[in-house]
Structure formats: structure tokens, C-alpha cells
Short mmCIF file of C-alpha atoms and ligand atoms in Angstrom, two decimals:
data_model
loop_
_atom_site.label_atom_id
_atom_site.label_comp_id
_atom_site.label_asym_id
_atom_site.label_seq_id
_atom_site.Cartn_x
_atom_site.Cartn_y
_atom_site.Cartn_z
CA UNK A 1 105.32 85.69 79.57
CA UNK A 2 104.55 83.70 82.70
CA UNK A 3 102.65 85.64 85.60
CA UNK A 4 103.99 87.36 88.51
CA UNK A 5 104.25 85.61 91.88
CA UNK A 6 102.05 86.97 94.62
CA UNK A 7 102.89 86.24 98.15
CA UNK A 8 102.36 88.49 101.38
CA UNK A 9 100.64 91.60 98.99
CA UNK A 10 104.08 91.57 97.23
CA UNK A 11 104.23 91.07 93.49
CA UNK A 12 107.35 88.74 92.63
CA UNK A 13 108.02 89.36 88.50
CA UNK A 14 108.93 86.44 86.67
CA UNK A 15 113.05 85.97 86.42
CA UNK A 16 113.18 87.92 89.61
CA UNK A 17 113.78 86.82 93.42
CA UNK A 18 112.97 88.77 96.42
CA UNK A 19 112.55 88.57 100.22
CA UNK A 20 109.20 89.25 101.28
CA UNK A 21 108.41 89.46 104.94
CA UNK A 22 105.06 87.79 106.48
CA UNK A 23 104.15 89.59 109.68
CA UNK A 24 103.62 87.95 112.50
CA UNK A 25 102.18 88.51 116.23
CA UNK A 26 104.69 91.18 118.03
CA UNK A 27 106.51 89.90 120.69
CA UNK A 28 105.41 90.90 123.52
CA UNK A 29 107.90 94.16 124.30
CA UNK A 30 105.98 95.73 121.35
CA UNK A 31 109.17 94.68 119.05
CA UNK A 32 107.84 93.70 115.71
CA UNK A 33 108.51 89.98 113.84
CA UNK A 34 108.35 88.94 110.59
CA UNK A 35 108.81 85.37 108.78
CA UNK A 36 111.25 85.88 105.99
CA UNK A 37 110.56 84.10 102.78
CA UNK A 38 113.11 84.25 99.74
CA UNK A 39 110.97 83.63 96.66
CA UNK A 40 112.89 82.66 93.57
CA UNK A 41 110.58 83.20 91.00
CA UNK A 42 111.99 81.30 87.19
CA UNK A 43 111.13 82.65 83.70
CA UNK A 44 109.78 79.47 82.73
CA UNK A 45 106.80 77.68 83.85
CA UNK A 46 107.33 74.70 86.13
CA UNK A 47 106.75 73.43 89.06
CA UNK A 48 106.37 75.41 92.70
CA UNK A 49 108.66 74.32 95.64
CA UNK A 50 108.41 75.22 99.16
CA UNK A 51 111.84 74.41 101.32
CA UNK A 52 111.79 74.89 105.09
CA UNK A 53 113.27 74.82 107.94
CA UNK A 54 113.64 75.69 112.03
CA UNK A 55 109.67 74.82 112.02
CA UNK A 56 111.61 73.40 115.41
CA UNK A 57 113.07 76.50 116.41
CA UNK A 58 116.24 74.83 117.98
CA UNK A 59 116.93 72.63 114.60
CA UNK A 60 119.30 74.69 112.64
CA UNK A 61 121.05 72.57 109.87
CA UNK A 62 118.03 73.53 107.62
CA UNK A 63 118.68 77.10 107.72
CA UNK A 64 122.08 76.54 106.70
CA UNK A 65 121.30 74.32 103.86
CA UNK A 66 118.84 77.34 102.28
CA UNK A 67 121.57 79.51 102.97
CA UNK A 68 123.93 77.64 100.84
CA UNK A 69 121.05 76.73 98.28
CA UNK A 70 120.70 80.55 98.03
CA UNK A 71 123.75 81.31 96.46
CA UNK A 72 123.77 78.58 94.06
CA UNK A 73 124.55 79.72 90.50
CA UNK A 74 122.37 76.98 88.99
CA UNK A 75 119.80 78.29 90.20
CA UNK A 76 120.05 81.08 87.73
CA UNK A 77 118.63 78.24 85.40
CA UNK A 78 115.21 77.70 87.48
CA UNK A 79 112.03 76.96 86.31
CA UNK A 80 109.44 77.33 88.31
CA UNK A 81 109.51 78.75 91.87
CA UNK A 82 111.56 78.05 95.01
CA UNK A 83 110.04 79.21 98.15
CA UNK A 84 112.69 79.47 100.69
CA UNK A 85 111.83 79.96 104.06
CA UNK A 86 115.13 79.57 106.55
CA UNK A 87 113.37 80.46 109.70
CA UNK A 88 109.78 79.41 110.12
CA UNK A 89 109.24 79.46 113.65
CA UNK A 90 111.16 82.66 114.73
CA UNK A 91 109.44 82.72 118.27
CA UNK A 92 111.63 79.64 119.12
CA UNK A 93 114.63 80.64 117.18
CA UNK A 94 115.09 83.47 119.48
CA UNK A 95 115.08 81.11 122.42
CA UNK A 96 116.85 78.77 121.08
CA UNK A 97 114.10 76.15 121.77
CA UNK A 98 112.33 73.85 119.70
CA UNK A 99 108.76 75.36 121.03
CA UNK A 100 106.93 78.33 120.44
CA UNK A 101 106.01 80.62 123.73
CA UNK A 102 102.65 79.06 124.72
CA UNK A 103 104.88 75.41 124.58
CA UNK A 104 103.03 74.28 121.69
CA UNK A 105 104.66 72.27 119.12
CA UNK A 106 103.94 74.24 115.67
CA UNK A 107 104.58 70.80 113.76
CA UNK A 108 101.74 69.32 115.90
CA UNK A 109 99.95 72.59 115.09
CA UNK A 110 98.92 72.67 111.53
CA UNK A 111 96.81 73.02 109.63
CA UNK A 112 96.18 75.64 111.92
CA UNK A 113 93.72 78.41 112.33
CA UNK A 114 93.05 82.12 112.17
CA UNK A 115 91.47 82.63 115.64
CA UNK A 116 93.63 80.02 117.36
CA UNK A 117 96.61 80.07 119.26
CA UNK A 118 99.60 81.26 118.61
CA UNK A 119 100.97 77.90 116.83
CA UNK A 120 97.81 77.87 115.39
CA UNK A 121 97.96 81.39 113.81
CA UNK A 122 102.15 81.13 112.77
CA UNK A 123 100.52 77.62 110.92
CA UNK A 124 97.96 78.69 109.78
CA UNK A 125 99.97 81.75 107.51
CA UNK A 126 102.37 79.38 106.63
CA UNK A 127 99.29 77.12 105.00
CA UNK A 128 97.68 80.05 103.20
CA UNK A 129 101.04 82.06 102.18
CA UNK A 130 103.37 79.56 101.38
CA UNK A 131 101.75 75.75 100.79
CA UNK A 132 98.50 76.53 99.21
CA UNK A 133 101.16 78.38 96.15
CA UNK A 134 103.28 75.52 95.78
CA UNK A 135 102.73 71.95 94.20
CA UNK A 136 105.67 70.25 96.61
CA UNK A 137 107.82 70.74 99.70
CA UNK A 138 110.66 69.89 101.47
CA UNK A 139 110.89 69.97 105.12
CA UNK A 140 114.14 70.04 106.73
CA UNK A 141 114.77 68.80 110.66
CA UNK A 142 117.62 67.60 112.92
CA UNK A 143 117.15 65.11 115.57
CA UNK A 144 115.90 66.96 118.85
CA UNK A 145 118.43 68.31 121.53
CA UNK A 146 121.10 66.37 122.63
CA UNK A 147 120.01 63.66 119.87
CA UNK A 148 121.75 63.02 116.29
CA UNK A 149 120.06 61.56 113.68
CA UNK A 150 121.76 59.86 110.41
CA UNK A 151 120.90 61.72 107.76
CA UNK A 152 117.28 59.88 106.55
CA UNK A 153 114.29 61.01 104.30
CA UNK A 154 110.73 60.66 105.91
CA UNK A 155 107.79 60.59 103.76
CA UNK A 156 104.73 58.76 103.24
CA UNK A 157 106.48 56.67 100.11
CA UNK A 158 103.43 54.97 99.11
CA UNK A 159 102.65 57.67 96.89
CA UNK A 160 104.42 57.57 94.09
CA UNK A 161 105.26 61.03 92.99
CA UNK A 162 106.71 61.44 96.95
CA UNK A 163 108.55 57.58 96.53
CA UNK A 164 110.22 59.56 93.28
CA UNK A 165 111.17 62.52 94.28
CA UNK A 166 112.48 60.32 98.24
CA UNK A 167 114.79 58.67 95.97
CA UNK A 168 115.71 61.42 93.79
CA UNK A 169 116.95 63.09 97.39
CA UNK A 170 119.55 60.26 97.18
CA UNK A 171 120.35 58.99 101.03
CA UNK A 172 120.82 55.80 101.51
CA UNK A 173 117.97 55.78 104.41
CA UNK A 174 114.20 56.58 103.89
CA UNK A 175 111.45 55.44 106.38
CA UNK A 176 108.12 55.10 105.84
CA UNK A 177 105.79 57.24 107.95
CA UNK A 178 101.99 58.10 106.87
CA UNK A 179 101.41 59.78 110.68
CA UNK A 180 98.54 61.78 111.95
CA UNK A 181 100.14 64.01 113.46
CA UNK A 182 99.07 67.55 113.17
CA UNK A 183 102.80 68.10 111.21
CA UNK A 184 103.10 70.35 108.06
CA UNK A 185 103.58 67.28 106.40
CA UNK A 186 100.50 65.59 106.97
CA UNK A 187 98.53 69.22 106.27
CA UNK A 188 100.76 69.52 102.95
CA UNK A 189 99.39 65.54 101.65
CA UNK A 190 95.96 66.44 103.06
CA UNK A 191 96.25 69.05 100.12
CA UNK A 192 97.63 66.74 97.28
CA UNK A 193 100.82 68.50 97.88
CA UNK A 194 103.65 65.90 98.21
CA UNK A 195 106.14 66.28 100.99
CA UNK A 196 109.23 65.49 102.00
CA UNK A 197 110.61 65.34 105.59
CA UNK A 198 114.49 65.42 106.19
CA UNK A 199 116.26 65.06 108.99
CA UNK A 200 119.98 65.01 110.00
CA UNK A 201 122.12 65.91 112.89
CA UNK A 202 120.71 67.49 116.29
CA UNK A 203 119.00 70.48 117.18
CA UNK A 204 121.68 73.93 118.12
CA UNK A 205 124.45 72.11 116.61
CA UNK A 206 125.71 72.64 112.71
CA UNK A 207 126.68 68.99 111.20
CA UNK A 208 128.53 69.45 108.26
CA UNK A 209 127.66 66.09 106.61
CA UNK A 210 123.79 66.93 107.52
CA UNK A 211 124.62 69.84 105.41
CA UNK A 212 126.03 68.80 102.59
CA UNK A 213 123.91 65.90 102.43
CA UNK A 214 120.71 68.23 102.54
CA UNK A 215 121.81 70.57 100.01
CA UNK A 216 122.85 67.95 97.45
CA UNK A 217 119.42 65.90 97.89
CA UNK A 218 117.50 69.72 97.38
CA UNK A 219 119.12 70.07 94.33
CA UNK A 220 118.73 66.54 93.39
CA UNK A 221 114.89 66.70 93.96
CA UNK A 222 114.69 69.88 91.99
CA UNK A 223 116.81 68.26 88.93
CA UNK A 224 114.28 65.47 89.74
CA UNK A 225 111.15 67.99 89.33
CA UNK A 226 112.82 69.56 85.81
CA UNK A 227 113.30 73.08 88.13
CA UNK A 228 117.14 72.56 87.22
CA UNK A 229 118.94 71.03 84.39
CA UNK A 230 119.85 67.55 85.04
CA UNK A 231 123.68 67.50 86.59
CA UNK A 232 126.22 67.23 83.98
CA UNK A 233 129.05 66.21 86.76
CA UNK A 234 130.47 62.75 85.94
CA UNK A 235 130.51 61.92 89.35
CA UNK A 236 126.73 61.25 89.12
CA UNK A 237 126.52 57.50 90.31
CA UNK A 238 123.82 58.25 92.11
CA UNK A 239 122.40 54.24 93.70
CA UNK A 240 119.45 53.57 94.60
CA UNK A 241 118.28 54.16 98.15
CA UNK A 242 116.78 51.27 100.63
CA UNK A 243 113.51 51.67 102.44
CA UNK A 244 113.70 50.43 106.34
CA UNK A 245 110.75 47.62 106.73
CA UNK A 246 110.85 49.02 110.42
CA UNK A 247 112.18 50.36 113.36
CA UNK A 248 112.99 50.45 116.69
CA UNK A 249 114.34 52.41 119.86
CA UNK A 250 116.42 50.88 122.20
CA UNK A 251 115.78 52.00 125.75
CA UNK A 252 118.34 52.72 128.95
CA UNK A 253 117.78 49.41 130.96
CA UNK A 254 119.14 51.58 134.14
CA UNK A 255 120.07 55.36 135.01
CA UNK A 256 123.65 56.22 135.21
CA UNK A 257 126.32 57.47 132.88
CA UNK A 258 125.72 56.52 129.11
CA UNK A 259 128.91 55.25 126.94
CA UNK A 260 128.30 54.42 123.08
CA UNK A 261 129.86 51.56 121.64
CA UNK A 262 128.25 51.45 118.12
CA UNK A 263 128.40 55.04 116.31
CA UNK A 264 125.34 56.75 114.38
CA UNK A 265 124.94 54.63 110.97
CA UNK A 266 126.89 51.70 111.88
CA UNK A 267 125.68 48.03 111.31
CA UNK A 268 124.46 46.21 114.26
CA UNK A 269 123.34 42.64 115.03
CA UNK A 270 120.75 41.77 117.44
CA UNK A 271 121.71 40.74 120.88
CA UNK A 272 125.44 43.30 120.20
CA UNK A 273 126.23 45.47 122.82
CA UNK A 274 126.53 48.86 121.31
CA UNK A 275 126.21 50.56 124.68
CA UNK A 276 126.81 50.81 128.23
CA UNK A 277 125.58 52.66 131.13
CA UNK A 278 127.54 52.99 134.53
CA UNK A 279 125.47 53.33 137.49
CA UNK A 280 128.24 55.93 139.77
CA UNK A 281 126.38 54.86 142.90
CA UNK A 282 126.40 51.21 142.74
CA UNK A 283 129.87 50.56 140.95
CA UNK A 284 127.59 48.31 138.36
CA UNK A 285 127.80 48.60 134.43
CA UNK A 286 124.99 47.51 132.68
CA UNK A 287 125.25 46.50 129.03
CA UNK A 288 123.29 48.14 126.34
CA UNK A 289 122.18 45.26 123.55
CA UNK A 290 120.64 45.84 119.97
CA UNK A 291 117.16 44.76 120.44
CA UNK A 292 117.04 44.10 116.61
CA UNK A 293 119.46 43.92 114.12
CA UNK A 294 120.12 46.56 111.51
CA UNK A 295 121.71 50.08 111.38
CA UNK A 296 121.39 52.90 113.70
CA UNK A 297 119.73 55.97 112.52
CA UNK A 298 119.28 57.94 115.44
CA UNK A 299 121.26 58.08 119.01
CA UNK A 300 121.46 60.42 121.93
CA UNK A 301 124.26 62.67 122.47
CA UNK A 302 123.65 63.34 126.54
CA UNK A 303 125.79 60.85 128.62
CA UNK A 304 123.54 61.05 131.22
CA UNK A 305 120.20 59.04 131.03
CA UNK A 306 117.58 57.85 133.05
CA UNK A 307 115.89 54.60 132.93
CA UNK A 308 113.45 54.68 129.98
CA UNK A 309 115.27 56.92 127.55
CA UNK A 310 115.81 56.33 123.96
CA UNK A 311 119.03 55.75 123.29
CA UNK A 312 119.50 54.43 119.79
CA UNK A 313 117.06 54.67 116.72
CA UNK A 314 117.86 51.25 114.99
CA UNK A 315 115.81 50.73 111.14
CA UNK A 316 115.61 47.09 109.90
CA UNK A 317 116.48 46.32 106.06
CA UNK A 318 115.81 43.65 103.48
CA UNK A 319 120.12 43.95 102.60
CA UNK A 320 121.56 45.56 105.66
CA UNK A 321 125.23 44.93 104.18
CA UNK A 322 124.50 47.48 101.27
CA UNK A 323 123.15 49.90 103.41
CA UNK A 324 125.75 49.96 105.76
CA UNK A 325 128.42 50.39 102.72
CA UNK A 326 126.22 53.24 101.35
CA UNK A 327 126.15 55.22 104.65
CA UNK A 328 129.95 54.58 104.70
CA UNK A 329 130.91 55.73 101.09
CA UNK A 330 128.28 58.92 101.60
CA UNK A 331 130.05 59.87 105.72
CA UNK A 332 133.35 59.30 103.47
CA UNK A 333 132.65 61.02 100.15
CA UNK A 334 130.96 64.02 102.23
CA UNK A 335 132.88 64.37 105.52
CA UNK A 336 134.67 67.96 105.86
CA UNK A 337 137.74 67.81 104.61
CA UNK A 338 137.49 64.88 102.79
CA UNK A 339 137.01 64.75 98.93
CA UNK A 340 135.50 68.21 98.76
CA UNK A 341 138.18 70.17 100.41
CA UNK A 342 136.37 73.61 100.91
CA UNK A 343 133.48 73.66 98.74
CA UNK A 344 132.80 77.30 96.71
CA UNK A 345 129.46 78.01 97.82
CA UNK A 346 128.44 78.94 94.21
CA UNK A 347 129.70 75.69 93.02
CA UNK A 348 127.11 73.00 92.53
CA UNK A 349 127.67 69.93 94.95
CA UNK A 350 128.45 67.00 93.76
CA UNK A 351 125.80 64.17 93.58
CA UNK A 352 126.68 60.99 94.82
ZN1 ZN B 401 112.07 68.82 114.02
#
């Protein structure tokens, strides 16, 4: 029989899940705060994932994706052990704000210390609790407020177990990022523990697509990692996804009043206006032109900008055409409504 799970002083038996509650620092009216973790713990041996979200407190598609993930039947069928945590930094859920209370970023934070601040300390658990148990994890993000990003994987995909499992999340976009960064991803690989960063949508907004798109490429990394049986759907047709060489932000030329032209994940050519910004107080519109050529990943939301800001994340691709037709079929194949009609939340999603 395989050995219990220990996590927070709880003991989590094998073929068992539970919600175990890491204490935090009390806010400070005295109320008391906990980080709530589901741990799914399989019958079987296997392999040990962490999924996250809200380490932003303001980025909730995340949370919704575990939520769903939860109450997958399939998942009766584990092997190994999912570590759910919805919430991770609750300080800034409760303001709704991407920061914790001394402003610190907690994804610049880790890996975090005992005797440090806050972030540090809220990292710091996380580290010893959560990622030095597991063997992989999956980060999930949104773009930050007022900004929408296509759904895209982010991981360094020079290593090859994180390449595999990148693919196995099945979106059409992944970038390459190795950072230094102080990010949970960067403390995770520091550990040999490969990591996955997602992001889709924008922070205090649910995107459905973001959603479904998350939940699908969980499942499709754990079918990846043998901690669920592979997919017997026949809709599997699952392509391969294309790596962005680079990319770029385009920046507001002017202050004024921001228009889009080109939409989140459409195909661009360099020199193509896909924007423009009217200036109220001079009567002048100033056009907004692709600085590169390829498809737009990420694009703010606000209509009002000042000179400076990013206003469209563009990546550059080998075959920007097939891209392009990917991010179509998947906005198509996954859009509310569409195909799916109301999808049981014990059904398994489909995979595309
Ligand atoms: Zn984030």
C-alpha cells in the first residue's frame, strides 16, 4: 500500500482527498487566514502535481479552472497526487489586487524566507508545504488588469521533460522564457521541479475560453504524466503546438483614446494598422502599426492610454498561417455556446 500524504501536520491516506488549511499571518483585525489546499491523494504510485493559481491575487480564471478540475470524475482514476491550491495569495484576493499588503509582488518573492516579509513568509510556506512534495507544477495567470492575454503556455522549453509536458497542454502558443525573476517558476526549476506557467484572459474578469482552455490542457498534462488514463474521446486530434522565436510590445505613439483594430490572436503583418488612438484635445488620430509581423498574444482592454503604454503583445513564428488557423479552430471549437453547449462539470472536456 502506498504511504500517506503529509502536508500542513495533516495525514492524507492513500485513495483519499482532503482540504487542509496552511495558516498564515492574521490580518491585521485579529481575523485569522488560512491557504486552502485540496490534496487528491491516488491509490497508485505516480507522479506529484502542484496546480495554482491567484499567486496574483486579482487573476481569477485559475481558481475557476481548479474548481472545475475538482469535480472531475476522472479523477477518480488518479495516480499520484494533485495538489490543488485555488487561492494562493489570499491577502490580495480580498482586495481584489494583484499585490500583497506591503505592495510586494509574491511572484517576485520566492523562494522566500522564514524571517522575511510578508511575501517572503506566504512564499516561503508555499516552497516548503507544497513544491518541495511534488515532482511538477502548473501555474495558472491571466494577463494583468485591464489587459487580455491569448491563451499561451510559458515555460523554460529547453528542458525537455517541461517542452513535453508544454505541448501535452495543447495551445497553439508557447513562449520561451528562462527569466530570473524571483517567480515560483524559476524557484520550482531551481529545484529540478519542472514548471509550467499559463496564462489567459485578464485579471477580475472570468474568460470562458481561458477556462476551458486551462482545464483541458491540466488534464492533458496529467494524461501526459500517466496521473490519468489517456482520453478515449475520438475527438482527440490534438496538433502540435508552435513555439514563438520572439516577441514584441507595441507601444501608444501618443495619449488619447485607444480604438483596436486587430483583435487578441489575430494575424498581423508588419507596418498594419491594428490600432488607433484619438487625441480629444487636438482633433488628431494617430495610427497604431504592427511593429513586427505575427499574431497578437496579449492587448490592453483600457481605452484610455498614455504615451508609452503597451498596447499589443505581438509573438513572431516560423509558419504564422498555421498558427493563426489553430487559434481560430481552438476560439471556435471552445467559445461558449459553441460546440460544447453547456458542459456537465463532471464530464471530461474534450481535447482538441
Ligand atoms: Zn499573474
Amino acid at each position: 500500500m502506498r504511504e500517506s500524504f503529509v502536508i500542513g501536520g495533516q495525514t492524507v491516506a492513500p485513495r483519499s482527498r482532503a482540504l487542509v488549511e496552511l495558516p498564515l499571518p492574521q490580518l491585521y483585525t485579529h481575523s485569522s487566514l488560512t491557504l486552502p489546499v485540496h490534496v487528491l491523494h491516488g491509490a497508485r504510485e505516480g507522479s506529484r502535481l502542484f496546480v495554482s493559481a491567484a499567486l496574483h491575487g486579482d487573476e481569477l480564471n485559475g481558481t475557476e479552472i481548479i474548481r472545475r478540475l475538482l469535480k472531475l470524475s476522472v479523477l477518480k482514476q488518479l495516480r499520484g497526487t494533485l495538489i490543488a491550491a485555488p487561492i494562493v495569495n489570499v491577502y490580495g484576493l480580498l482586495h481584489q489586487s494583484r499585490y500583497l499588503p506591503d505592495r510586494r509582488d509574491l511572484n517576485r518573492s520566492f523562494p522566500g524566507s522564514e524571517k522575511g516579509s510578508l511575501a517572503a513568509r506566504l512564499a516561503n510556506l508555499f516552497m516548503q508545504e507544497i513544491v518541495a512534495k511534488c515532482s511538477h507544477g502548473i501555474d495558472l495567470h491571466t494577463g494583468a488588469i485591464h489587459r487580455n492575454n491569448l491563451p499561451q503556455i510559458r515555460a523554460n522549453l529547453d528542458d525537455e521533460e517541461t517542452r513535453r509536458l508544454a505541448e501535452a497542454f495543447g495551445v497553439p502558443v508557447l513562449l520561451n522564457s528562462n527569466l530570473r525573476d524571483g517567480s515560483l517558476r524559476e524557484a520550482a526549476a531551481e529545484r529540478g521541479i519542472p514548471m509550467l506557467l499559463y496564462e489567459a484572459g485578464e485579471a477580475l474578469r472570468f474568460n470562458e475560453i481561458a477556462i476551458r482552455v486551462g482545464l483541458q490542457g491540466v488534464v492533458g498534462v496529467m494524461r501526459a504524466m500517466e496521473m490519468l488514463p489517456k482520453s478515449k474521446s475520438r475527438r482527440t486530434t490534438r496538433q502540435e503546438p508552435f513555439l514563438a522565436r520572439s516577441s514584441t510590445w507595441v507601444r501608444a505613439s501618443s495619449s488619447g483614446l485607444f480604438r483596436k483594430v486587430a483583435s487578441l490572436g489575430s494575424r498581423v503583418k508588419k507596418g498594419d494598422v491594428i490600432g488607433l488612438i484619438d487625441a480629444p484635445f487636438s482633433g488628431r488620430e494617430m495610427e497604431v502599426g504592427a511593429v513586427a509581423s505575427g499574431i497578437i498574444v496579449g492587448c490592453a482592454e483600457l481605452p484610455l492610454v498614455h504615451e508609452g503604454e503597451a498596447l499589443f503583445h505581438i509573438a513572431r513564428f516560423e509558419d504564422v498561417k498555421e498558427v493563426a488557423q489553430q487559434v481560430e479552430s481552438m476560439q471556435t471549437l471552445l467559445s461558449p455556446g459553441e460546440t460544447l453547449g453547456t458542459m456537465e462539470e463532471n464530464e471530461e472536456p474534450p481535447i482538441v
